[in-house]
Amino acid sequence: MKLTISRKLLLGYLGMAFLTLVASLYAVYSFHNLNDLAYTIIEQDFVIVETSKTLMDSLLARESSEKKFLILKDGSLADIFWTRSKEFATKLDDLKQYRSSGMSKTFSKVAASSKQYDEIFQKEMDLIQANKATEAMALSDGDSKKTVEEMTSQLKSIQKKAEQNIDSRMNLINIGGVKASRLTIALSIVSLIGGLALAILITYNISVPLKKLEKATGLIAEGQFDHDFKLDRNDEIGRLANAFTVMAERLKVLEALNLDASPLTGLPGNLAIEKELEKRLARRVPFSLCHVDLDNFKPFADKYGYAWGSEVIKEVANILTNHVGANGHDDVFIGHIGGDDFVMISEPELMEKMCQKLVQDFSRYIESYYSEQDRQKGYILGKDRKGQPQSFPLITVTASIVTDDGSRFQNPLSMAKKAAELKTYGKTLSGSNYVKREDLEGQS
């Protein structure tokens, strides 16, 4: 068969089409891999980092409860230890789903160490019950301390490995973007032999956006999340660009919330609270803001110590979050202003039910944080702000509810101020309680 000009042109165009097909397939393959890496970073590595931090906090709480139990021999401290142990096991089970992280053996080691720590603490409890405090302390200073150190090292290893995975995958995204860009450009140049116009089209449609993504990848790897690299395309490049945009926005939000969140409870802080109130006010749909505060908390912390006071604050956070999680209320926001002050935001009817539950649960749990002697007396002895001896009631909780649909309060500050004023009135009432704006208006 003679190679006519038309056939040569046809073969030339087929060659260019083949090169174009190869370039496109490689780009799709590369973009798919980059998208998988980005998804793994968000849905696996960041989760492992945050969960390992939570496990570390739980381990420290268990160790603190163990040491206090050996000194005070208070059964409530042992209950705290076992509660934290269950929380630790639950969080650790959540990590076991990430088998692809390459840390399954480490997860198993942590689980084994945690079980060993529980067994050691049980032995310590048995020794205390047998009036062998010295042997119990020796066990704590020996096997217990060694086990905690091993678990601490293992958790740090998990966190470090996850952070290394993030860095590694971000680097792979950067390298993959560069590699895909260069190879596509090279193939486009080869295609230029058969047709300059087609080569220009390939360069414009593939090379340019790849370079933008390459630049965006480098900026994200450096922690610059505000760079605008959106591409108005409906192909794989556009979807990858959208994935990068979502990833950048998610990373930015996670970074801001991580810096703003309470290190004690892990709940969102003032920045997140203000944004949530602004969003609710803008909707112009009725919602309630509740300010939760503890009464007589400072005298308690002065007597029982900062660490035990922190346990009370974490108990309040657990009551709030457990009630929301158990009932599947997705539209409820819980924040931690700081200290013993919390915020809840939800629809009005649900808010009153939550406050009823808070008052009931808090009244039931708070007594376990006091000694038997103080529980029987119903108060503790301390000093007021002037240094004078005074008796203080047991801790109670006051919640103040303010409701609006965006027409009464112009900004979050004015709404929060009204909730604070209502809280001041609630503190004049005895015991744990919650008050609404209507209650205050009924007094005037």
XYZ file of C-alpha atoms in Angstrom:
444
model
C 0.000 0.000 0.000
C 1.341 3.324 -1.096
C 1.649 6.034 1.504
C -0.256 8.805 -0.106
C -0.162 12.317 1.256
C -3.613 11.874 2.752
C -2.555 8.635 4.345
C 0.636 10.174 5.650
C -1.369 13.019 7.053
C -3.795 10.524 8.506
C -0.948 8.536 10.060
C 0.544 11.780 11.314
C -2.740 12.827 12.872
C -3.189 9.332 14.311
C 0.278 9.600 15.811
C -0.572 12.972 17.304
C -3.868 11.561 18.539
C -2.002 8.663 20.137
C 0.443 11.024 21.827
C -2.461 13.157 22.955
C -4.217 10.067 24.293
C -1.058 8.995 26.134
C -0.671 12.460 27.622
C -4.313 12.556 28.688
C -4.227 9.088 30.237
C -1.062 9.937 32.144
C -2.596 13.210 33.342
C -5.757 11.433 34.485
C -3.684 8.788 36.275
C -1.502 11.414 37.931
C -4.432 13.581 38.953
C -6.206 10.561 40.389
C -3.152 9.715 42.487
C -2.821 13.317 43.669
C -6.487 13.405 44.580
C -6.105 10.149 46.547
C -3.132 11.609 48.418
C -5.064 14.746 49.287
C -8.037 12.693 50.472
C -5.759 10.477 52.604
C -4.207 13.519 54.270
C -7.599 14.969 55.219
C -9.498 11.805 56.109
C -6.706 9.719 57.650
C -3.501 11.495 58.657
C -5.085 14.545 60.287
C -7.552 12.301 62.135
C -4.700 10.144 63.467
C -2.771 13.226 64.650
C -5.767 14.685 66.500
C -6.815 11.326 67.974
C -3.281 10.612 69.226
C -3.321 13.972 71.021
C -6.649 13.047 72.626
C -5.226 9.659 73.678
C -2.238 11.411 75.230
C -4.544 13.668 77.253
C -6.575 10.643 78.351
C -3.424 8.773 79.394
C -2.254 11.722 81.488
C -5.693 11.847 83.128
C -5.462 8.132 83.959
C -1.996 8.530 85.430
C -3.138 11.524 87.490
C -6.133 9.573 88.818
C -3.889 6.611 89.690
C -1.417 8.723 91.671
C -4.197 10.541 93.515
C -5.926 7.274 94.348
C -2.783 5.848 95.922
C -2.498 8.953 98.118
C -6.167 9.724 98.900
C -7.551 6.167 98.587
C -10.787 7.693 97.265
C -12.953 5.282 95.295
C -14.187 8.095 93.034
C -10.626 8.518 91.772
C -10.594 4.870 90.744
C -13.881 5.450 88.924
C -12.266 8.322 87.042
C -9.365 6.047 86.098
C -11.673 3.366 84.692
C -13.782 5.963 82.879
C -10.692 7.424 81.220
C -9.537 3.874 80.414
C -12.798 3.164 78.554
C -12.517 6.479 76.694
C -8.933 5.578 75.783
C -9.981 2.160 74.456
C -12.824 3.665 72.404
C -10.573 6.254 70.770
C -7.924 3.607 70.105
C -10.515 1.376 68.402
C -11.344 4.307 66.114
C -7.700 4.360 64.960
C -7.626 0.657 64.081
C -9.692 1.293 60.943
C -6.711 3.074 59.391
C -4.777 -0.066 58.493
C -3.284 1.577 55.422
C -1.417 4.033 57.665
C 1.278 1.425 58.355
C 0.835 1.771 62.121
C -1.349 -1.255 62.895
C 1.396 -2.887 64.970
C 1.876 0.291 66.970
C -1.890 0.513 67.589
C -1.799 -3.075 68.861
C 1.152 -2.288 71.125
C -0.694 0.680 72.602
C -3.765 -1.486 73.202
C -1.638 -4.151 74.895
C 0.118 -1.543 77.049
C -3.219 0.015 78.010
C -4.561 -3.372 79.063
C -1.381 -3.982 81.060
C -1.782 -0.595 82.736
C -5.353 -1.509 83.731
C -4.126 -4.789 85.221
C -1.418 -2.991 87.196
C -3.930 -0.492 88.559
C -6.238 -3.347 89.576
C -3.335 -4.885 91.507
C -2.716 -1.516 93.171
C -6.378 -1.341 94.190
C -6.155 -4.847 95.661
C -3.027 -3.906 97.615
C -4.661 -0.746 98.945
C -7.683 -2.767 100.011
C -5.320 -5.180 101.792
C -3.655 -2.210 103.593
C -0.430 -2.726 101.650
C -0.011 0.882 100.558
C 3.789 0.655 100.477
C 3.699 -2.245 98.020
C 1.108 -0.415 95.927
C 3.304 2.698 95.751
C 6.277 0.545 94.771
C 4.224 -1.054 91.999
C 3.168 2.408 90.820
C 6.746 3.716 90.794
C 7.941 0.591 88.996
C 5.748 -1.300 86.536
C 3.085 1.390 86.311
C 5.555 4.168 85.557
C 7.339 2.030 82.991
C 4.055 1.142 81.253
C 2.946 4.786 81.108
C 6.318 5.784 79.664
C 6.001 3.059 77.009
C 2.481 4.207 76.093
C 3.618 7.831 75.969
C 6.459 6.857 73.657
C 4.116 4.818 71.465
C 1.554 7.622 71.195
C 4.270 10.122 70.343
C 5.496 7.672 67.722
C 1.992 7.463 66.222
C 1.643 11.245 66.130
C 5.127 11.677 64.666
C 4.514 8.995 62.034
C 1.203 10.609 61.014
C 2.871 14.022 60.749
C 5.652 12.473 58.663
C 2.997 10.883 56.431
C 1.406 14.304 55.937
C 4.761 15.842 54.975
C 5.588 12.901 52.741
C 2.265 12.955 50.922
C 2.370 16.717 50.497
C 5.826 16.290 48.969
C 4.519 13.514 46.716
C 1.697 15.801 45.577
C 4.245 18.495 44.741
C 6.568 16.099 42.931
C 3.668 14.398 41.134
C 2.329 17.727 39.921
C 5.745 18.744 38.620
C 6.318 15.371 36.976
C 2.905 15.294 35.323
C 3.372 18.838 34.087
C 6.801 18.204 32.584
C 5.877 14.954 30.889
C 2.708 16.421 29.399
C 4.678 19.397 28.081
C 7.262 17.031 26.586
C 4.587 15.031 24.825
C 3.022 18.232 23.579
C 6.333 19.350 22.113
C 6.643 16.045 20.255
C 3.135 16.555 18.922
C 4.255 19.943 17.583
C 6.066 18.112 14.739
C 2.739 16.978 13.330
C 0.816 20.182 13.897
C 1.751 23.454 15.605
C -1.830 24.446 16.216
C -2.646 21.200 17.991
C 0.497 21.488 20.095
C -0.456 25.027 21.138
C -3.905 23.794 22.084
C -2.436 20.947 24.125
C 0.000 23.315 25.829
C -2.734 25.819 26.615
C -5.304 23.286 27.793
C -3.008 21.013 29.817
C 0.344 22.658 30.547
C -0.940 25.989 31.850
C -3.393 24.585 34.406
C -0.851 21.996 35.496
C 1.630 24.760 36.246
C -1.020 26.538 38.284
C -1.676 23.372 40.223
C 2.043 22.833 40.635
C 2.362 26.302 42.136
C -0.707 25.741 44.303
C 0.718 22.446 45.543
C 3.923 24.158 46.610
C 2.040 26.965 48.367
C -0.170 24.520 50.273
C 2.888 22.526 51.280
C 4.302 25.771 52.729
C 1.092 26.424 54.674
C -0.286 29.204 52.426
C -3.974 28.339 52.123
C -5.374 31.616 50.712
C -3.915 31.348 47.211
C -6.679 31.391 44.555
C -5.964 28.535 42.146
C -9.513 27.756 41.018
C -9.855 26.651 37.396
C -13.086 26.964 35.418
C -12.939 23.491 33.898
C -15.225 20.470 33.930
C -12.534 17.858 33.344
C -10.133 16.026 35.634
C -7.922 19.097 35.981
C -10.891 21.149 37.119
C -11.953 18.467 39.595
C -8.429 18.245 40.949
C -8.355 22.030 41.285
C -11.664 21.885 43.158
C -10.258 19.139 45.389
C -7.248 21.337 46.109
C -9.561 24.241 46.912
C -11.607 22.114 49.304
C -8.427 20.756 50.880
C -6.949 24.237 51.321
C -10.148 25.569 52.872
C -10.438 22.534 55.132
C -6.813 22.827 56.234
C -7.259 26.534 56.901
C -10.384 25.930 58.985
C -8.738 23.069 60.863
C -5.701 25.207 61.600
C -7.822 28.140 62.834
C -10.067 25.908 64.946
C -7.091 24.009 66.336
C -5.505 27.281 67.481
C -8.811 28.560 68.865
C -10.051 25.346 70.503
C -9.770 24.811 74.238
C -6.716 22.640 75.034
C -8.555 21.233 78.077
C -11.865 20.150 76.506
C -11.109 20.281 72.787
C -14.295 22.304 72.248
C -14.388 25.319 69.880
C -13.285 28.626 71.411
C -14.333 32.258 71.171
C -13.608 32.662 67.448
C -15.778 29.695 66.477
C -18.514 30.784 68.901
C -18.665 34.276 67.377
C -18.808 32.899 63.828
C -21.579 30.477 64.779
C -23.653 33.279 66.330
C -23.149 35.471 63.255
C -24.307 32.615 61.031
C -27.410 31.941 63.126
C -28.351 35.617 63.326
C -27.988 35.948 59.557
C -30.403 33.036 58.994
C -33.183 34.920 60.811
C -34.540 31.640 62.140
C -35.330 31.392 65.873
C -32.479 29.920 67.911
C -31.305 30.004 71.515
C -27.962 30.957 73.031
C -27.201 29.414 76.419
C -24.378 30.576 78.703
C -23.334 27.838 81.149
C -21.337 28.774 84.251
C -20.303 26.981 87.449
C -21.046 28.531 90.840
C -18.578 28.253 93.745
C -15.969 26.734 91.442
C -13.011 28.826 92.667
C -13.294 27.739 96.340
C -13.454 24.132 95.114
C -10.328 24.565 92.959
C -8.519 26.333 95.820
C -9.168 23.399 98.139
C -8.921 20.388 95.824
C -6.323 21.741 93.417
C -6.119 22.829 89.798
C -5.979 19.304 88.345
C -9.148 18.205 90.098
C -10.834 21.445 89.076
C -9.910 20.639 85.488
C -11.628 17.274 85.867
C -14.843 19.050 86.866
C -14.615 21.295 83.797
C -14.053 18.268 81.571
C -17.017 16.552 83.236
C -19.258 19.477 82.250
C -17.945 19.273 78.679
C -18.642 15.528 78.611
C -22.199 16.021 79.887
C -22.904 18.558 77.140
C -21.292 16.644 74.274
C -22.542 13.194 75.326
C -26.153 14.386 75.425
C -25.858 15.882 71.944
C -24.090 12.840 70.495
C -26.477 10.336 72.085
C -29.497 12.041 70.557
C -27.990 12.805 67.137
C -28.549 16.572 67.197
C -26.410 17.753 64.294
C -27.547 21.373 64.520
C -26.306 21.882 68.092
C -23.136 23.891 68.705
C -21.155 23.587 71.949
C -18.230 25.904 72.722
C -15.844 26.524 75.611
C -15.286 30.216 76.359
C -12.626 29.363 78.932
C -12.375 28.365 82.570
C -15.779 27.173 83.792
C -17.787 29.046 81.118
C -19.450 27.193 78.235
C -21.842 28.091 75.411
C -24.606 26.073 73.750
C -26.476 27.113 70.584
C -29.519 25.253 69.235
C -33.202 25.569 68.396
C -35.269 26.900 71.344
C -37.265 23.762 72.202
C -34.199 21.560 72.216
C -32.216 24.079 74.283
C -34.570 23.867 77.260
C -34.431 20.051 77.188
C -30.650 20.165 77.088
C -30.537 22.531 80.061
C -32.864 20.250 82.033
C -30.564 17.337 81.257
C -27.498 19.375 82.216
C -28.929 20.362 85.602
C -29.981 16.766 86.349
C -26.696 15.131 85.298
C -24.473 17.752 86.902
C -26.284 17.478 90.245
C -25.837 13.690 90.075
C -22.151 13.662 89.105
C -20.641 16.622 90.978
C -20.782 15.029 94.438
C -18.307 12.340 93.335
C -15.620 15.024 93.102
C -15.898 15.852 96.813
C -14.606 13.920 99.789
C -17.113 11.950 101.817
C -16.810 14.430 104.677
C -17.560 17.438 102.474
C -20.449 15.629 100.791
C -22.078 14.927 104.135
C -21.634 18.509 105.300
C -22.924 19.925 102.034
C -20.264 22.624 101.975
C -16.499 23.223 102.125
C -14.419 25.578 104.205
C -12.307 28.180 102.439
C -11.415 31.841 102.287
C -13.227 34.631 100.503
C -11.557 37.269 98.330
C -10.580 39.220 101.466
C -8.888 36.190 102.986
C -11.589 35.655 105.597
C -12.662 32.091 106.521
C -16.009 31.198 105.003
C -18.111 28.164 104.147
C -18.991 27.638 100.489
C -21.803 25.449 99.093
C -21.017 22.576 96.737
C -20.585 23.508 93.091
C -23.793 24.167 91.182
C -24.419 25.024 87.542
C -26.301 28.029 86.184
C -27.486 28.203 82.574
C -29.039 31.309 81.025
C -31.053 31.061 77.795
C -31.571 33.946 75.359
C -33.632 33.399 72.193
C -33.698 35.462 68.990
C -34.532 35.202 65.292
C -32.073 37.864 64.141
C -34.457 40.766 64.719
C -33.665 41.619 68.333
C -29.881 41.469 68.527
C -27.750 43.101 65.863
C -24.546 41.231 66.617
C -23.164 38.345 68.702
C -21.741 40.725 71.307
C -25.122 42.185 72.258
C -26.725 38.743 72.458
C -23.874 37.363 74.584
C -24.122 40.413 76.857
C -27.826 39.767 77.457
C -27.085 36.116 78.265
C -24.444 37.248 80.780
C -26.915 39.611 82.439
C -29.454 36.819 82.697
C -26.793 34.524 84.124
C -26.146 37.064 86.898
C -29.797 36.788 87.861
C -29.661 32.983 87.729
C -26.743 32.936 90.158
C -28.954 34.577 92.795
C -31.124 31.447 92.804
C -30.207 28.480 94.961
C -28.913 25.207 93.572
C -28.350 24.224 89.954
C -30.834 25.812 87.597
C -31.440 27.325 84.200
C -33.221 30.603 83.523
C -34.785 32.205 80.459
C -35.298 35.811 79.522
C -38.969 35.427 80.404
C -38.029 34.527 83.992
C -36.165 37.802 84.444
C -38.931 39.829 82.841
C -41.424 38.185 85.179
C -39.420 39.524 88.156
C -39.452 43.103 86.913
